[in-house]
PDB file of C-alpha atoms in Angstrom:
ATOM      1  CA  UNK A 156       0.000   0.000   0.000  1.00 40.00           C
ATOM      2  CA  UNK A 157       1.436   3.449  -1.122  1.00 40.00           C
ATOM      3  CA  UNK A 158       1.994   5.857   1.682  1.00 38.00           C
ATOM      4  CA  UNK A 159      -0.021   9.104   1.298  1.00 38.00           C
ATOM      5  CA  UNK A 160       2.310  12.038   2.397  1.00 37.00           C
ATOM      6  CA  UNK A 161       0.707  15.425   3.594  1.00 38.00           C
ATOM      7  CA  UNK A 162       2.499  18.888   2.910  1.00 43.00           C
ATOM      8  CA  UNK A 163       1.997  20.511   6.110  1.00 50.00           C
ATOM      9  CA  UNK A 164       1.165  19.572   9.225  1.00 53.00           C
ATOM     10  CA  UNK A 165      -2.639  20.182  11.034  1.00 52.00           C
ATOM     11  CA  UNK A 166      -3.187  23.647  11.782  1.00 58.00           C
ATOM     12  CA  UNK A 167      -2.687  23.742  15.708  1.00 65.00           C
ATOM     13  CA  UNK A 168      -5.275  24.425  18.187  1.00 85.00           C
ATOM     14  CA  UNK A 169      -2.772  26.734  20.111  1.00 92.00           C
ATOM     15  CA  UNK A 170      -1.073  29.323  18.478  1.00 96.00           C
ATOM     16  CA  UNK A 171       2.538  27.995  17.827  1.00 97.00           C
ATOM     17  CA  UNK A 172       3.947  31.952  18.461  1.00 96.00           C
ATOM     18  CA  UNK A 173       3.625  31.263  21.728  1.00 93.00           C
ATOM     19  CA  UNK A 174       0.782  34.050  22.277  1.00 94.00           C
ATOM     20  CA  UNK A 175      -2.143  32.507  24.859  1.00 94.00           C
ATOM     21  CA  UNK A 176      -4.423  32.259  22.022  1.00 95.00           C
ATOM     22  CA  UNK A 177      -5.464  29.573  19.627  1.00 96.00           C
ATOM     23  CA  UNK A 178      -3.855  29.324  16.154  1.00 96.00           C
ATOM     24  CA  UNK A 179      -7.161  30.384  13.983  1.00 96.00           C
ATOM     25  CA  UNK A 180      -7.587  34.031  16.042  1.00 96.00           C
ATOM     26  CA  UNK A 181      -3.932  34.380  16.480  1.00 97.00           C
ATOM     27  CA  UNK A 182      -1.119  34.172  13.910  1.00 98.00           C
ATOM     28  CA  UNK A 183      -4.607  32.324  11.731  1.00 97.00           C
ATOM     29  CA  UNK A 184      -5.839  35.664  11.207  1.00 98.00           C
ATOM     30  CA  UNK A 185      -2.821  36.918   9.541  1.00 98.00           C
ATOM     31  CA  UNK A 186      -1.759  33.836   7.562  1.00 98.00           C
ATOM     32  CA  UNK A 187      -5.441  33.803   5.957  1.00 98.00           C
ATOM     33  CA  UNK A 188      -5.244  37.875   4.839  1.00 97.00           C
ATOM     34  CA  UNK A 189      -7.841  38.753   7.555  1.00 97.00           C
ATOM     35  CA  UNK A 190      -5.328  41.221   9.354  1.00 97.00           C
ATOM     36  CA  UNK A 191      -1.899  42.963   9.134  1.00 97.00           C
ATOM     37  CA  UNK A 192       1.297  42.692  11.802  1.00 98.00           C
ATOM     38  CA  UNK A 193       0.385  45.750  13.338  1.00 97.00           C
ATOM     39  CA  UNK A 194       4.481  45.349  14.595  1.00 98.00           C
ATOM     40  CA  UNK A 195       7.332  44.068  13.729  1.00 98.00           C
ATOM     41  CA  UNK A 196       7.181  41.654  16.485  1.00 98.00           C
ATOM     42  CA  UNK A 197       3.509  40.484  15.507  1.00 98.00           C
ATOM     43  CA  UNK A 198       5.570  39.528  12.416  1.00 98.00           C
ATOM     44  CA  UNK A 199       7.760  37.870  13.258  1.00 98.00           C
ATOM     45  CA  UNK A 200       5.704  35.686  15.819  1.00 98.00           C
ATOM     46  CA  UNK A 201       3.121  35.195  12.331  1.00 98.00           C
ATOM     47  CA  UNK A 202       6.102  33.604  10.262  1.00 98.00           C
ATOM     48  CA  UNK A 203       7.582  31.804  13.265  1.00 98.00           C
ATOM     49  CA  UNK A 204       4.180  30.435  13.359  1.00 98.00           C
ATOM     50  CA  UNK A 205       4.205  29.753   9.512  1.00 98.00           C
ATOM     51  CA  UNK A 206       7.183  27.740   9.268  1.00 97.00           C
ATOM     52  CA  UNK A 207       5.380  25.499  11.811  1.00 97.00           C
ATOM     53  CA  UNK A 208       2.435  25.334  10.004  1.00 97.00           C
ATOM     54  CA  UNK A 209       4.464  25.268   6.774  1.00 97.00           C
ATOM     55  CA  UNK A 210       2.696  28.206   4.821  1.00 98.00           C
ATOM     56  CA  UNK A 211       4.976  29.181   2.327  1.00 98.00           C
ATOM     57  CA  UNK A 212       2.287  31.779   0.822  1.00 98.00           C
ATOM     58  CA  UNK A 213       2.236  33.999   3.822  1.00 98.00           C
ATOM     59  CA  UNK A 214       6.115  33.172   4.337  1.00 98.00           C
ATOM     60  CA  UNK A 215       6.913  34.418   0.866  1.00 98.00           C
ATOM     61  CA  UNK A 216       3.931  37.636   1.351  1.00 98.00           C
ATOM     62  CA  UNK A 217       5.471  38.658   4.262  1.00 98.00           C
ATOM     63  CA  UNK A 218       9.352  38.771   3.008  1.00 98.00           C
ATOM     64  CA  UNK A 219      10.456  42.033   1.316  1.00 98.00           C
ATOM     65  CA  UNK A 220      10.517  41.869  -2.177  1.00 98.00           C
ATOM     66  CA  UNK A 221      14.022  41.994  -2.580  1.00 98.00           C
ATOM     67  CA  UNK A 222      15.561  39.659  -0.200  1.00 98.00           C
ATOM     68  CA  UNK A 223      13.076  36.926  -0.901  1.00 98.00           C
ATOM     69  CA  UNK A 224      13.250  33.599  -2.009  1.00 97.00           C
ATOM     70  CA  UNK A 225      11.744  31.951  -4.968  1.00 97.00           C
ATOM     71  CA  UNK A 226      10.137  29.167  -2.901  1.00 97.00           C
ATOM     72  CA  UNK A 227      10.286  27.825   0.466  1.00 96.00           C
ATOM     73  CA  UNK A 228      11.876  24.538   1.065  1.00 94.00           C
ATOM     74  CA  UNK A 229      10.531  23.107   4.256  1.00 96.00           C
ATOM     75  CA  UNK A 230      12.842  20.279   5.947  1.00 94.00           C
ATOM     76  CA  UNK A 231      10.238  17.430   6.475  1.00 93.00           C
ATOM     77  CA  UNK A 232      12.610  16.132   9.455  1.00 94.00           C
ATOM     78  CA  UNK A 233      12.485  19.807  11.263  1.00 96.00           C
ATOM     79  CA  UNK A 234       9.784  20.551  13.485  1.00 96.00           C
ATOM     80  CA  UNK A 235       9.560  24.126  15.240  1.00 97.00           C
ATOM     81  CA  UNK A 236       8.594  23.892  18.749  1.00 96.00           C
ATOM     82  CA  UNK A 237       8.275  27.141  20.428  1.00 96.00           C
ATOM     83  CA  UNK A 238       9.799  30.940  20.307  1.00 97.00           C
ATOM     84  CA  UNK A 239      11.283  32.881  22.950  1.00 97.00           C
ATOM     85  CA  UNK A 240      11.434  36.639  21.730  1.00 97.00           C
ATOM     86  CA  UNK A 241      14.456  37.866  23.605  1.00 97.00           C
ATOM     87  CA  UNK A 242      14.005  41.699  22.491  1.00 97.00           C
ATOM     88  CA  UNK A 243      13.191  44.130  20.084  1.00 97.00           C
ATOM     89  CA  UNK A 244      13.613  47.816  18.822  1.00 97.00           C
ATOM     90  CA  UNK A 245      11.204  49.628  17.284  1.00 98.00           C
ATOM     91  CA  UNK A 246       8.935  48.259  15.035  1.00 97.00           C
ATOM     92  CA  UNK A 247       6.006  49.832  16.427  1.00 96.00           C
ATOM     93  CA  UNK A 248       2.723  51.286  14.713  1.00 92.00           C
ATOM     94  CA  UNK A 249       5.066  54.827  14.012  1.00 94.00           C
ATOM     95  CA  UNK A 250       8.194  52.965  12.616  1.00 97.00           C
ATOM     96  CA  UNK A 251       8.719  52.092   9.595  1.00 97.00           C
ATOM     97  CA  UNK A 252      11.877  49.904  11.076  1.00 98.00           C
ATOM     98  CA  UNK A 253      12.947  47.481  13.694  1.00 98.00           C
ATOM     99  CA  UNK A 254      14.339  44.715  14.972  1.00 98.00           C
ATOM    100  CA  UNK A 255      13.561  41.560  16.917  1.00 98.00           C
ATOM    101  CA  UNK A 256      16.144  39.320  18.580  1.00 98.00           C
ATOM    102  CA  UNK A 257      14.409  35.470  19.180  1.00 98.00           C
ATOM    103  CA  UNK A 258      15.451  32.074  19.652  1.00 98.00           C
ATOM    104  CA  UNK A 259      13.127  29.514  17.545  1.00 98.00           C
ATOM    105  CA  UNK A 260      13.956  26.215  19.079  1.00 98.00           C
ATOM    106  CA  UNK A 261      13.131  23.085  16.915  1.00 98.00           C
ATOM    107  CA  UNK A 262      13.006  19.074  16.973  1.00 97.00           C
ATOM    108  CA  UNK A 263      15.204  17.903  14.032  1.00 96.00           C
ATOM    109  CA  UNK A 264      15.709  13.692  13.868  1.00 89.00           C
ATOM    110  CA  UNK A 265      15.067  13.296  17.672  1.00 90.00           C
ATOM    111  CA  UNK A 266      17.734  16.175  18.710  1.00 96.00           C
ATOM    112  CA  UNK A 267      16.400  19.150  20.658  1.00 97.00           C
ATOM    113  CA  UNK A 268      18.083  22.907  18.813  1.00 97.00           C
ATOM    114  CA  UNK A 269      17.641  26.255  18.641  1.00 98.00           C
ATOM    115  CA  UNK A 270      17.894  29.057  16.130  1.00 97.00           C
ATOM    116  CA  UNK A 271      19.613  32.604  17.545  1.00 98.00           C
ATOM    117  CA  UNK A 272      18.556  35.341  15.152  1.00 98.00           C
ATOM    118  CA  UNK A 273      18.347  39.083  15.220  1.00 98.00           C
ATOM    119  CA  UNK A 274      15.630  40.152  12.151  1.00 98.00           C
ATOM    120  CA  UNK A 275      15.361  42.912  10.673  1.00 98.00           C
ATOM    121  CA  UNK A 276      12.087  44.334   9.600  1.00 98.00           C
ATOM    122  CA  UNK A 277      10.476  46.920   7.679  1.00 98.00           C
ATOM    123  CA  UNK A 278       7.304  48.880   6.070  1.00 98.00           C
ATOM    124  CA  UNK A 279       6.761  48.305   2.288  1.00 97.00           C
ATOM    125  CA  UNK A 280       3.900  49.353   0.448  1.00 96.00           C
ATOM    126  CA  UNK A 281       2.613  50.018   4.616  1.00 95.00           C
ATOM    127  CA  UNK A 282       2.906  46.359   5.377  1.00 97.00           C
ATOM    128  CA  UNK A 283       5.751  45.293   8.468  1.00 98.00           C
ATOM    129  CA  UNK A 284       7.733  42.808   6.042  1.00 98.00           C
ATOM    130  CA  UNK A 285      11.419  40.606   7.064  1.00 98.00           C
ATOM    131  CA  UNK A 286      13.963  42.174   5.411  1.00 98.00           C
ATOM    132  CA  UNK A 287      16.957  39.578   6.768  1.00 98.00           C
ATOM    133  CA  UNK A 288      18.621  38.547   9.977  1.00 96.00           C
ATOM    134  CA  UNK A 289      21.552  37.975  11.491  1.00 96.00           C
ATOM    135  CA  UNK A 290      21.788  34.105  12.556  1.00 93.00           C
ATOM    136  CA  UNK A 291      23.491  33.444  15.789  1.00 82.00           C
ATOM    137  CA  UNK A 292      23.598  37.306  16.813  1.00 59.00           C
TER     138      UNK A 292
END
């Protein structure tokens, strides 16, 4: 019998961002178009929480225009777990800049990690998009 593979995993109940609300009025709301990162850290909490749900539309929306990607490729042995935001600058409703500092940690083959970035975010066309990071800041 052939194994039938799914793309991405179920959409959780609780918001993987790490926000005390469930997934579908959390970082839901944004991935589906119904609202904008009113911060930079909203952001960034939205595409931690669509790596784990592995929604490479809002990933690639969400990503200035030009440091972004052609396509997402999603490690099917990585799972993100849960975000720590560590700090941030700016990024506020009167910004049009800032920064956010976080550590994503992850499951990768049975071995616990975690990512260290410092991102970088800005307004483009009004919308709080990633710019890039700094990886192990």
């Amino acid at each position: 019998m052939a194994r039938r593979r799914t793309p991405s995993p179920a959409a959780p109940t609780d918001c993987p961002c790490g926000r005390p609300a469930p997934y579908a009025e959390c970082c839901g709301r944004l991935h589906r178009g119904e609202a904008a990162a009113s911060s930079a850290e909203q952001l960034m909490r939205s595409r931690f929480s669509a790596f784990a749900v592995r929604d490479e539309p809002y990933l690639l929306r969400s990503w200035h225009p030009d440091t972004r990607p052609a396509a997402i490729d999603f490690d099917p042995s990585l799972r993100w777990e849960r975000l720590e935001v560590l700090g941030s600058t700016e990024g506020g409703p009167f910004h049009t800049e800032g920064t956010v500092e976080f550590r994503a940690h992850y499951l990768e083959g049975g071995r616990s990690d975690a990512l260290h970035e410092r991102s970088r975010f800005v307004r483009h066309q009004g919308e709080w998009v990633y710019l890039d990071g700094d990886v192990g800041a």
